[in-house]
Amino acid sequence: MDLLINHFWELTITGLAIGAVYALVALGYTMVYGVLRLINFAHSEVFMWGSFAAVWALMAVGAGKASGLGLAGYLVIGFVAAMTVSALIAMLLERVAYRPLRKRNSPPLIALISAIGASFALSELMGLRDKPLGWFNLENLRDYLGRPRENLPLPLQIQTKAVFPVFNYDVTNIDLIVLLSAIVMMVILDQFIRRSRLGRGIRAVAMDPEAAALMGINRDRVIRLTFLIGGIMAGAAAMMYLLKIGVTRYNAGFILGVKAFTAAVLGGIGNIRGALLGGFVLGVAENYGSALFGSQWKDVVAFLLLVVILLFRPTGLLGESLGKARA
Amino acid sequence: MRVLLEVDDLCVNYGRIEAIRNVSFTVDEGEIVTLIGANGAGKTTTMKTVSGLRPVRLGSIRFQGKDITNMPAHDRPVLGIAQSPEGRGCFVGMSVLENLDMGAYARKDRKSPKVKEDLDRVFGLFPRLAERKSQVAGTMSGGEQQMLAIGRALMADPKLLLLDEPSMGLAPKLIQQIFDIVTEINKQGTTVLLVEQNAAQALKRAHRAYILETGEIVREGTGAELAADPAVKAAYLGGDT
């Protein structure tokens, strides 16, 4: 208890920072669910591939200790690499694992199996990434890849600095970078969905696919766009995760994916603002929980919270707004 | 008068079940044409096939002479086909204004002042919608949602307006009002294809009518002819016209 009280602000701020990562990944789950009524279980791997892309891109440009303008440059490179690769993987996933099934009007359960299969395939592909080197005589790339089933560290090193105090906690530059970039991404997305023509198309398809078609909205294009946006957000989250955690590995997506999915359900699946709220709530609750019961109980607290909230609000904190729209 | 819509020997299935069989009809420019029939006769299936929501098994659909049989639904609004679907299909999470905006989504001239004129036209026909511009569609009554669905279809500036059961679930007074507005829309120059269970009103308003029974067209004629026919009276009008 003392730990929670003495470190309340530290736990809150760092909880918000990791919560921002959950929230951005949760967006991908919730938006795809909104337009397809499908849980894209392979979304965690979209995140994981983005994290590797950031690490490799930064290794390629020789990133090391950095500060000031140099740091800003490396951050841009890391974010762009992660977002690009995650977006590509997400679109590939839609093209290969879901669209063929959709065209044949498969039942939802089939798409779910396809999602789980795609998740394993993408994860193991990364976990076995050293194998193809021998086949193609690219052994000299081995140093870059790292040991395939172990942690790969982010080469970029940032000197942690206190930026400004919030009560008794000094917010660090890393917290600040993570939180600010998350907020920028969220505001852009929220405005895009609410105000732009394409954003309204996405909402229309989520509310009533048939009526949307009658308005002249191409559902396939909306679905592709949704995967693209989800991928971009997951890529941004991957770079933030690296800044906070410092390493990635082939199965880094698994627990994070489960947490992000939990955040989406917590906020109300299908609801974009719900996913954001759910992510932050989960991140903060986890931190408080680990302060109260010890960090090994962190995940237990997170999932107990989910169960308790769903007992009282079965459609999540903000309700399944798009689902209700179906009735 | 030129033919706007030609439907020839249309067959549509739901799985193995034949929903409609050899349905043929035409709609001329400027007309109100109605398809009437009992529940399950295939009226809504016909409508959804014309707007592209159902795949055609056999037969053809031509619009302004162009074959659109296999054109995807989302490409048809640009040609000038707009539908107010059965059950209204309003975007319940959006405001009235946003819904009307969605109606103009596919228009090539969506940035031109013509859209504003069409919005004023819709508000002229449905003053209630003008009063409730920013209300969320899901919180409106059935009648208001019906007005919104018709208004939204008009925002596409259609050459052919498809109305699927606009009177469904409405109070008698409101039904009268909705049909008055349908007649008014037609007088303003929009061709209307109307599917109705309320045969009395539909026959009264329509220039021509077709009767669907278990997936086939069994009678056709002018609205007045059919309304005066004793067999039609007995089967569809129940004596109260």
XYZ file of C-alpha atoms in Angstrom:
568
model
C 0.000 0.000 0.000
C 2.815 2.389 0.912
C 4.401 1.628 -2.412
C 1.237 2.711 -4.205
C 0.872 5.898 -2.196
C 4.516 6.941 -2.351
C 4.886 6.223 -6.024
C 1.367 7.120 -7.104
C 2.343 9.655 -9.746
C 5.206 7.605 -11.089
C 2.911 4.602 -11.445
C 0.270 6.743 -13.108
C 2.543 8.355 -15.678
C 4.422 5.202 -16.624
C 1.104 3.340 -16.659
C -0.295 5.895 -19.090
C 2.778 5.509 -21.301
C 2.441 1.721 -21.591
C -1.325 2.194 -21.786
C -0.791 4.369 -24.851
C 0.920 1.412 -26.520
C -2.016 -0.865 -25.633
C -4.451 1.773 -26.878
C -2.826 2.160 -30.301
C -2.727 -1.590 -30.838
C -6.297 -1.874 -29.533
C -7.413 0.500 -32.298
C -6.491 -2.122 -34.879
C -8.593 -4.780 -33.169
C -11.568 -2.530 -32.640
C -11.663 -0.992 -36.133
C -11.393 -4.318 -37.938
C -14.093 -5.692 -35.657
C -16.220 -2.667 -36.510
C -16.221 -3.218 -40.274
C -15.835 -7.008 -40.469
C -17.188 -8.366 -37.165
C -13.917 -10.275 -37.035
C -11.292 -10.425 -34.291
C -8.045 -10.144 -36.202
C -5.963 -12.330 -33.919
C -2.926 -11.852 -36.127
C -2.850 -8.140 -35.312
C -0.305 -8.859 -32.544
C 2.124 -10.049 -35.221
C 1.546 -6.865 -37.207
C 2.845 -5.079 -34.125
C 5.794 -7.477 -33.673
C 6.956 -7.125 -37.300
C 6.838 -3.371 -36.917
C 9.109 -3.527 -33.889
C 11.685 -5.556 -35.832
C 11.467 -3.156 -38.740
C 12.297 -0.259 -36.406
C 15.259 -2.082 -34.878
C 16.654 -3.092 -38.240
C 16.197 0.307 -39.770
C 18.027 1.902 -36.844
C 20.800 -0.695 -37.048
C 21.138 0.021 -40.749
C 21.663 3.736 -40.180
C 24.077 3.003 -37.334
C 22.044 4.522 -34.532
C 23.677 4.566 -31.126
C 23.806 7.131 -28.351
C 21.835 10.121 -29.469
C 20.310 13.324 -28.238
C 18.836 16.533 -29.623
C 18.399 16.743 -33.377
C 20.134 13.429 -33.995
C 17.700 11.733 -31.664
C 14.757 13.326 -33.439
C 16.085 12.012 -36.760
C 16.462 8.482 -35.414
C 12.982 8.600 -33.907
C 11.513 9.567 -37.257
C 13.393 6.728 -38.967
C 12.229 4.233 -36.329
C 8.608 5.344 -36.455
C 8.438 5.450 -40.253
C 10.062 2.021 -40.643
C 7.770 0.407 -38.071
C 4.618 2.050 -39.409
C 5.429 1.158 -43.024
C 6.201 -2.490 -42.344
C 3.257 -2.941 -39.973
C 0.918 -1.386 -42.530
C 2.267 -3.693 -45.254
C 1.920 -6.784 -43.068
C -1.635 -5.792 -42.114
C -2.642 -5.317 -45.761
C -0.957 -8.586 -46.734
C -2.848 -10.335 -43.959
C -6.161 -8.992 -45.243
C -5.302 -10.008 -48.794
C -4.078 -13.517 -47.990
C -5.876 -14.640 -44.836
C -9.265 -12.905 -44.952
C -10.323 -11.649 -48.377
C -10.380 -15.073 -50.080
C -12.624 -16.369 -47.285
C -14.877 -13.317 -47.456
C -15.310 -13.725 -51.216
C -16.549 -17.263 -50.611
C -18.932 -16.132 -47.845
C -17.276 -18.299 -45.225
C -18.804 -18.374 -41.731
C -17.096 -16.144 -39.120
C -15.540 -19.099 -37.300
C -13.485 -19.981 -40.387
C -12.008 -16.484 -40.519
C -11.130 -16.796 -36.853
C -9.174 -20.013 -37.475
C -7.474 -18.323 -40.422
C -6.547 -15.443 -38.097
C -4.996 -17.747 -35.516
C -3.122 -19.622 -38.234
C -1.801 -16.396 -39.734
C -0.680 -15.301 -36.276
C 1.395 -18.444 -35.734
C 2.808 -18.275 -39.251
C 3.939 -14.663 -38.909
C 5.389 -15.220 -35.457
C 7.296 -18.389 -36.356
C 8.527 -16.834 -39.573
C 10.261 -14.246 -37.423
C 11.386 -16.877 -34.896
C 13.063 -18.868 -37.678
C 14.450 -15.891 -39.538
C 18.007 -17.238 -39.637
C 17.013 -20.336 -41.631
C 16.672 -18.805 -45.105
C 20.164 -17.242 -44.841
C 21.796 -20.596 -45.562
C 19.507 -21.201 -48.527
C 20.375 -17.926 -50.202
C 24.015 -17.598 -49.062
C 23.410 -14.487 -47.034
C 25.385 -15.611 -43.969
C 26.966 -12.170 -43.628
C 23.584 -10.776 -42.589
C 23.529 -13.031 -39.539
C 24.863 -10.343 -37.185
C 21.983 -8.102 -38.087
C 19.304 -10.643 -37.379
C 20.257 -11.384 -33.806
C 19.580 -14.816 -32.351
C 16.185 -15.604 -33.765
C 14.537 -16.867 -30.591
C 16.043 -14.328 -28.223
C 15.700 -10.649 -27.473
C 16.841 -8.158 -30.087
C 17.766 -4.821 -28.464
C 16.954 -1.396 -29.850
C 20.338 0.031 -30.894
C 19.245 3.586 -30.207
C 20.320 4.657 -26.712
C 18.665 7.599 -25.105
C 19.998 9.178 -21.937
C 16.991 9.229 -19.586
C 16.437 12.749 -18.353
C 13.897 14.294 -16.065
C 11.915 16.872 -18.020
C 9.404 18.280 -15.585
C 7.977 17.141 -12.249
C 4.382 15.992 -11.679
C 4.056 16.211 -7.891
C 6.775 13.883 -6.590
C 7.614 12.230 -9.931
C 9.924 13.613 -12.571
C 8.467 12.822 -15.989
C 11.257 11.484 -18.204
C 11.982 12.423 -21.781
C 11.016 8.883 -22.872
C 7.621 9.053 -21.143
C 7.092 12.369 -22.814
C 8.057 11.153 -26.317
C 5.798 8.109 -25.986
C 2.811 9.985 -24.600
C 3.040 12.913 -27.003
C 3.426 10.789 -30.110
C 0.526 8.586 -28.971
C -1.718 11.585 -28.434
C -0.814 13.035 -31.829
C -1.668 9.732 -33.541
C -4.938 9.437 -31.636
C -6.127 12.955 -32.398
C -5.317 12.573 -36.092
C -7.188 9.269 -36.253
C -10.207 10.507 -34.327
C -10.567 13.554 -36.546
C -10.018 11.494 -39.683
C -12.804 9.077 -38.726
C -15.163 11.838 -37.702
C -14.603 14.450 -40.383
C -13.066 13.047 -43.550
C -15.091 11.502 -46.332
C -13.234 8.186 -46.082
C -13.655 8.197 -42.319
C -17.398 8.590 -42.707
C -17.291 5.727 -45.190
C -15.685 3.525 -42.528
C -18.338 4.472 -39.986
C -21.125 3.842 -42.482
C -19.857 0.347 -43.320
C -19.537 -0.441 -39.599
C -23.109 0.701 -38.929
C -24.878 -0.881 -41.910
C -22.884 -2.516 -44.727
C -25.874 -2.821 -47.087
C -26.974 0.771 -46.704
C -23.337 1.808 -47.151
C -23.217 -0.023 -50.484
C -26.388 1.818 -51.530
C -24.558 5.099 -50.837
C -21.899 4.022 -53.319
C -19.302 3.043 -50.728
C -16.955 0.293 -51.851
C -16.829 -2.054 -48.872
C -13.665 -3.820 -49.981
C -11.858 -0.519 -50.200
C -13.057 0.463 -46.731
C -11.862 -2.860 -45.337
C -8.430 -2.382 -46.912
C -8.262 1.132 -45.522
C -9.163 -0.154 -42.058
C -6.359 -2.698 -42.089
C -3.992 -0.004 -43.348
C -4.883 2.371 -40.513
C -4.727 -0.417 -37.935
C -1.270 -1.354 -39.211
C 0.010 2.215 -39.065
C -1.195 2.549 -35.475
C 0.347 -0.796 -34.494
C 3.635 0.289 -36.071
C 3.678 3.505 -34.069
C 2.905 1.470 -30.959
C 5.802 -0.865 -31.773
C 8.299 2.003 -31.821
C 6.916 3.347 -28.541
C 7.147 -0.108 -27.013
C 10.816 -0.277 -28.015
C 11.464 3.098 -26.410
C 9.854 1.919 -23.159
C 10.998 -1.721 -23.048
C 14.203 -1.558 -25.119
C 14.010 -5.037 -26.711
C 11.752 -7.068 -28.958
C 11.536 -10.753 -29.857
C 9.623 -13.019 -32.203
C 6.839 -13.613 -29.672
C 6.711 -10.085 -28.248
C 3.322 -9.636 -29.897
C 1.575 -12.367 -27.984
C 1.123 -10.928 -24.485
C 0.917 -7.399 -25.824
C -1.727 -8.459 -28.320
C -3.784 -10.088 -25.599
C -3.496 -6.937 -23.487
C -4.469 -4.696 -26.376
C -7.411 -6.905 -27.249
C -8.400 -6.744 -23.586
C -8.194 -2.964 -23.758
C -10.467 -2.974 -26.816
C -13.041 -5.149 -25.053
C -12.703 -3.133 -21.857
C -13.577 0.062 -23.691
C -16.284 -1.585 -25.808
C -15.197 -3.431 -28.949
C -15.989 -1.563 -32.138
C -15.740 1.751 -30.332
C -12.666 3.792 -31.228
C -12.666 6.116 -28.243
C -13.439 3.093 -26.086
C -10.264 1.381 -27.266
C -8.212 4.446 -26.325
C -9.805 4.694 -22.891
C -9.481 0.940 -22.357
C -5.765 1.040 -23.174
C -5.013 3.806 -20.700
C -7.182 2.252 -17.957
C -5.484 -1.098 -18.409
C -1.958 0.361 -18.369
C -2.589 2.330 -15.205
C -4.483 -0.475 -13.448
C -1.640 -2.896 -14.141
C 0.848 -0.545 -12.538
C -1.292 0.027 -9.463
C -1.866 -3.717 -9.206
C 1.806 -4.544 -9.344
C 2.506 -1.932 -6.654
C -0.180 -3.412 -4.402
C 0.432 -7.122 -4.882
C 3.898 -7.349 -6.449
C 4.768 -7.156 -10.113
C 4.283 -10.886 -10.682
C 0.553 -10.247 -10.120
C 0.396 -7.592 -12.800
C -1.361 -9.698 -15.434
C -3.715 -11.212 -12.887
C -4.843 -7.733 -11.872
C -5.310 -6.693 -15.493
C -7.537 -9.611 -16.387
C -9.466 -9.561 -13.108
C -10.236 -5.959 -13.890
C -11.573 -7.005 -17.285
C -13.822 -9.658 -15.753
C -15.154 -7.312 -13.091
C -15.878 -4.489 -15.534
C -17.601 -6.817 -17.989
C -19.747 -8.221 -15.163
C -21.195 -4.780 -14.578
C -20.928 -3.375 -18.098
C -21.065 -6.285 -20.523
C -20.533 -4.012 -23.532
C -17.457 -2.329 -22.075
C -16.860 1.098 -20.602
C -18.169 3.136 -23.531
C -20.430 0.446 -24.963
C -20.234 -1.333 -28.261
C -21.444 1.705 -30.141
C -21.080 0.277 -33.619
C -22.649 -3.021 -32.633
C -25.685 -1.316 -31.213
C -25.992 0.455 -34.513
C -26.718 -2.877 -36.165
C -30.027 -3.504 -34.414
C -41.347 8.420 -73.284
C -37.978 6.685 -72.931
C -37.394 3.458 -71.051
C -35.230 4.032 -67.986
C -35.094 0.559 -66.452
C -35.585 -2.750 -68.232
C -35.671 -5.968 -66.242
C -35.742 -9.130 -68.348
C -36.484 -12.682 -67.192
C -34.806 -12.112 -63.859
C -34.178 -15.167 -61.650
C -32.663 -14.800 -58.193
C -31.962 -17.506 -55.646
C -31.284 -17.571 -51.951
C -29.147 -20.668 -51.770
C -31.246 -23.352 -53.420
C -34.506 -21.529 -52.917
C -35.842 -19.610 -55.904
C -36.862 -16.191 -54.650
C -37.992 -14.749 -57.989
C -38.470 -16.391 -61.354
C -38.622 -14.867 -64.837
C -39.548 -11.439 -63.577
C -39.726 -8.850 -66.364
C -40.838 -5.260 -66.113
C -39.942 -1.795 -67.346
C -39.932 1.670 -65.869
C -40.233 4.672 -68.198
C -38.784 8.076 -67.469
C -41.109 10.173 -65.356
C -43.286 7.294 -64.153
C -44.223 5.912 -60.793
C -44.236 2.145 -61.193
C -45.225 -0.088 -58.335
C -44.671 -3.751 -57.538
C -47.296 -5.028 -55.147
C -47.770 -8.408 -53.589
C -48.020 -10.313 -50.332
C -45.242 -10.890 -47.855
C -42.615 -13.176 -49.357
C -43.770 -12.647 -52.940
C -40.285 -11.464 -53.918
C -40.791 -7.693 -53.912
C -37.805 -6.833 -51.745
C -35.626 -9.388 -53.543
C -36.487 -7.709 -56.846
C -35.623 -4.325 -55.382
C -32.325 -5.499 -53.904
C -31.389 -7.072 -57.200
C -32.044 -3.851 -59.092
C -29.794 -1.975 -56.657
C -27.165 -4.720 -56.824
C -27.328 -6.125 -53.294
C -28.354 -9.576 -54.593
C -26.552 -11.473 -57.356
C -28.538 -12.361 -60.468
C -28.774 -16.025 -61.437
C -30.375 -15.553 -64.844
C -31.778 -12.669 -66.816
C -30.652 -9.090 -67.244
C -31.089 -5.579 -65.912
C -30.542 -2.566 -68.174
C -30.473 1.013 -67.030
C -30.651 3.727 -69.715
C -29.834 1.000 -72.205
C -26.674 -0.006 -70.347
C -26.343 -3.563 -69.053
C -25.860 -3.404 -65.275
C -26.763 -7.019 -64.465
C -23.474 -7.803 -62.758
C -22.356 -4.322 -61.746
C -21.433 -4.064 -58.031
C -23.997 -2.251 -55.873
C -21.584 0.554 -54.962
C -21.132 1.536 -58.614
C -24.848 2.030 -59.263
C -25.524 5.279 -57.373
C -23.173 7.124 -59.742
C -25.391 6.041 -62.647
C -28.396 7.558 -60.904
C -29.974 4.683 -58.994
C -30.741 5.381 -55.343
C -32.624 3.197 -52.926
C -34.423 3.778 -49.682
C -34.142 0.228 -48.336
C -36.711 -1.860 -46.513
C -36.381 -1.178 -42.795
C -34.976 2.282 -43.672
C -31.293 1.501 -43.106
C -30.482 4.878 -41.589
C -27.000 5.234 -40.115
C -28.334 5.339 -36.580
C -25.110 6.582 -35.014
C -24.938 9.610 -37.321
C -26.874 12.853 -37.215
C -29.608 13.699 -39.714
C -27.258 16.001 -41.588
C -24.495 13.385 -41.684
C -26.980 10.838 -43.020
C -28.042 13.211 -45.781
C -24.367 13.872 -46.526
C -23.839 10.130 -46.928
C -26.543 10.194 -49.599
C -24.339 12.453 -51.705
C -21.223 10.337 -51.029
C -20.834 8.942 -54.535
C -21.790 12.060 -56.485
C -19.257 13.330 -58.971
C -20.483 16.895 -58.386
C -20.463 16.594 -54.603
C -18.485 19.808 -54.179
C -20.808 21.880 -56.382
C -23.591 24.182 -55.106
C -26.105 21.749 -56.629
C -25.726 19.585 -53.514
C -26.833 22.458 -51.325
C -29.861 22.959 -53.603
C -30.732 19.285 -53.253
C -30.410 19.558 -49.501
C -32.853 22.457 -49.571
C -35.163 20.371 -51.742
C -35.099 17.569 -49.163
C -35.738 20.025 -46.342
C -38.604 21.482 -48.397
C -40.193 18.050 -48.751
C -39.493 17.079 -45.145
C -39.539 20.162 -42.903
C -39.257 17.820 -39.934
C -35.733 16.861 -41.014
C -34.735 20.511 -41.201
C -35.867 20.989 -37.602
C -33.807 18.005 -36.468
C -30.598 18.436 -38.449
C -28.281 17.567 -35.604
C -30.375 14.870 -33.949
C -28.839 11.378 -33.974
C -30.861 9.248 -36.401
C -31.196 6.315 -34.005
C -33.198 8.418 -31.553
C -35.881 9.388 -34.100
C -39.285 7.801 -34.611
C -39.978 5.284 -37.359
C -41.737 7.871 -39.501
C -38.894 10.340 -39.167
C -36.360 7.657 -40.036
C -38.421 6.819 -43.117
C -38.322 10.467 -44.172
C -34.591 10.473 -43.580
C -34.098 7.347 -45.679
C -36.033 8.873 -48.588
C -34.276 12.203 -48.164
C -30.902 10.492 -48.106
C -31.713 8.660 -51.357
C -32.751 11.979 -52.948
C -29.392 13.475 -51.975
C -27.840 11.185 -54.597
C -29.761 13.229 -57.201
C -31.125 9.993 -58.665
C -32.708 9.420 -62.046
C -34.472 6.401 -60.557
C -35.597 6.330 -56.939
C -36.245 2.884 -55.480
C -38.579 2.910 -52.491
C -38.918 -0.348 -50.610
C -41.988 -0.420 -48.326
C -41.936 3.246 -47.304
C -45.214 2.800 -45.406
C -44.078 -0.166 -43.328
C -44.851 0.183 -39.640
C -46.210 3.711 -39.878
C -49.446 5.184 -38.527
C -52.226 5.666 -41.149
C -51.969 9.451 -41.091
C -48.235 9.295 -41.654
C -48.690 6.785 -44.482
C -50.895 9.280 -46.299
C -48.251 11.957 -45.825
C -45.401 9.747 -47.076
C -47.355 8.846 -50.237
C -48.189 12.509 -50.845
C -44.488 13.221 -50.745
C -43.708 10.338 -53.112
C -46.181 11.847 -55.595
C -44.569 15.248 -55.110
C -41.052 13.862 -55.686
C -42.314 12.329 -58.925
C -43.902 15.617 -60.014
C -40.544 17.300 -59.444
C -39.179 14.989 -62.133
C -37.784 11.904 -60.407
C -38.814 8.474 -61.685
C -39.970 6.175 -58.897
C -40.073 2.409 -58.533
C -42.190 1.627 -55.502
C -42.538 -1.686 -53.696
C -45.528 -1.820 -51.352
C -47.749 -4.025 -49.281
C -50.193 -1.157 -48.986
C -51.694 -1.939 -52.386
C -54.538 0.573 -52.151
C -52.237 3.563 -51.789
C -49.648 2.208 -54.200
C -52.182 1.634 -57.003
C -53.714 5.046 -56.418
C -50.363 6.806 -56.823
C -48.740 4.689 -59.542
C -48.989 5.136 -63.292
C -48.414 1.451 -63.826
C -48.336 -1.560 -61.567
C -47.160 -5.171 -61.507
C -48.463 -7.840 -59.159
C -45.974 -10.369 -57.804
C -47.115 -13.735 -56.507
C -44.674 -16.350 -55.173
C -41.806 -14.934 -57.165
C -43.562 -14.368 -60.479
C -45.363 -11.475 -62.096
C -49.002 -12.476 -62.530
C -50.693 -9.231 -63.608
C -49.765 -5.857 -64.966
C -51.661 -2.757 -65.950
C -52.195 0.855 -65.106
C -52.766 1.666 -61.470
C -56.404 2.526 -62.098
C -57.077 -0.646 -64.118
C -55.747 -2.916 -61.427
C -57.431 -1.000 -58.638
C -60.794 -1.502 -60.430
C -60.221 -5.200 -61.121
C -62.461 -7.410 -58.944
C -59.856 -10.154 -58.506
C -57.215 -7.665 -57.437
C -59.709 -5.998 -55.139
C -60.519 -9.284 -53.457
C -56.919 -10.395 -53.076
C -55.091 -7.164 -52.226
C -57.432 -4.364 -51.396
C -59.689 -6.129 -48.901
C -62.518 -3.849 -49.932
C -61.182 -0.791 -48.135
C -59.864 1.670 -50.687
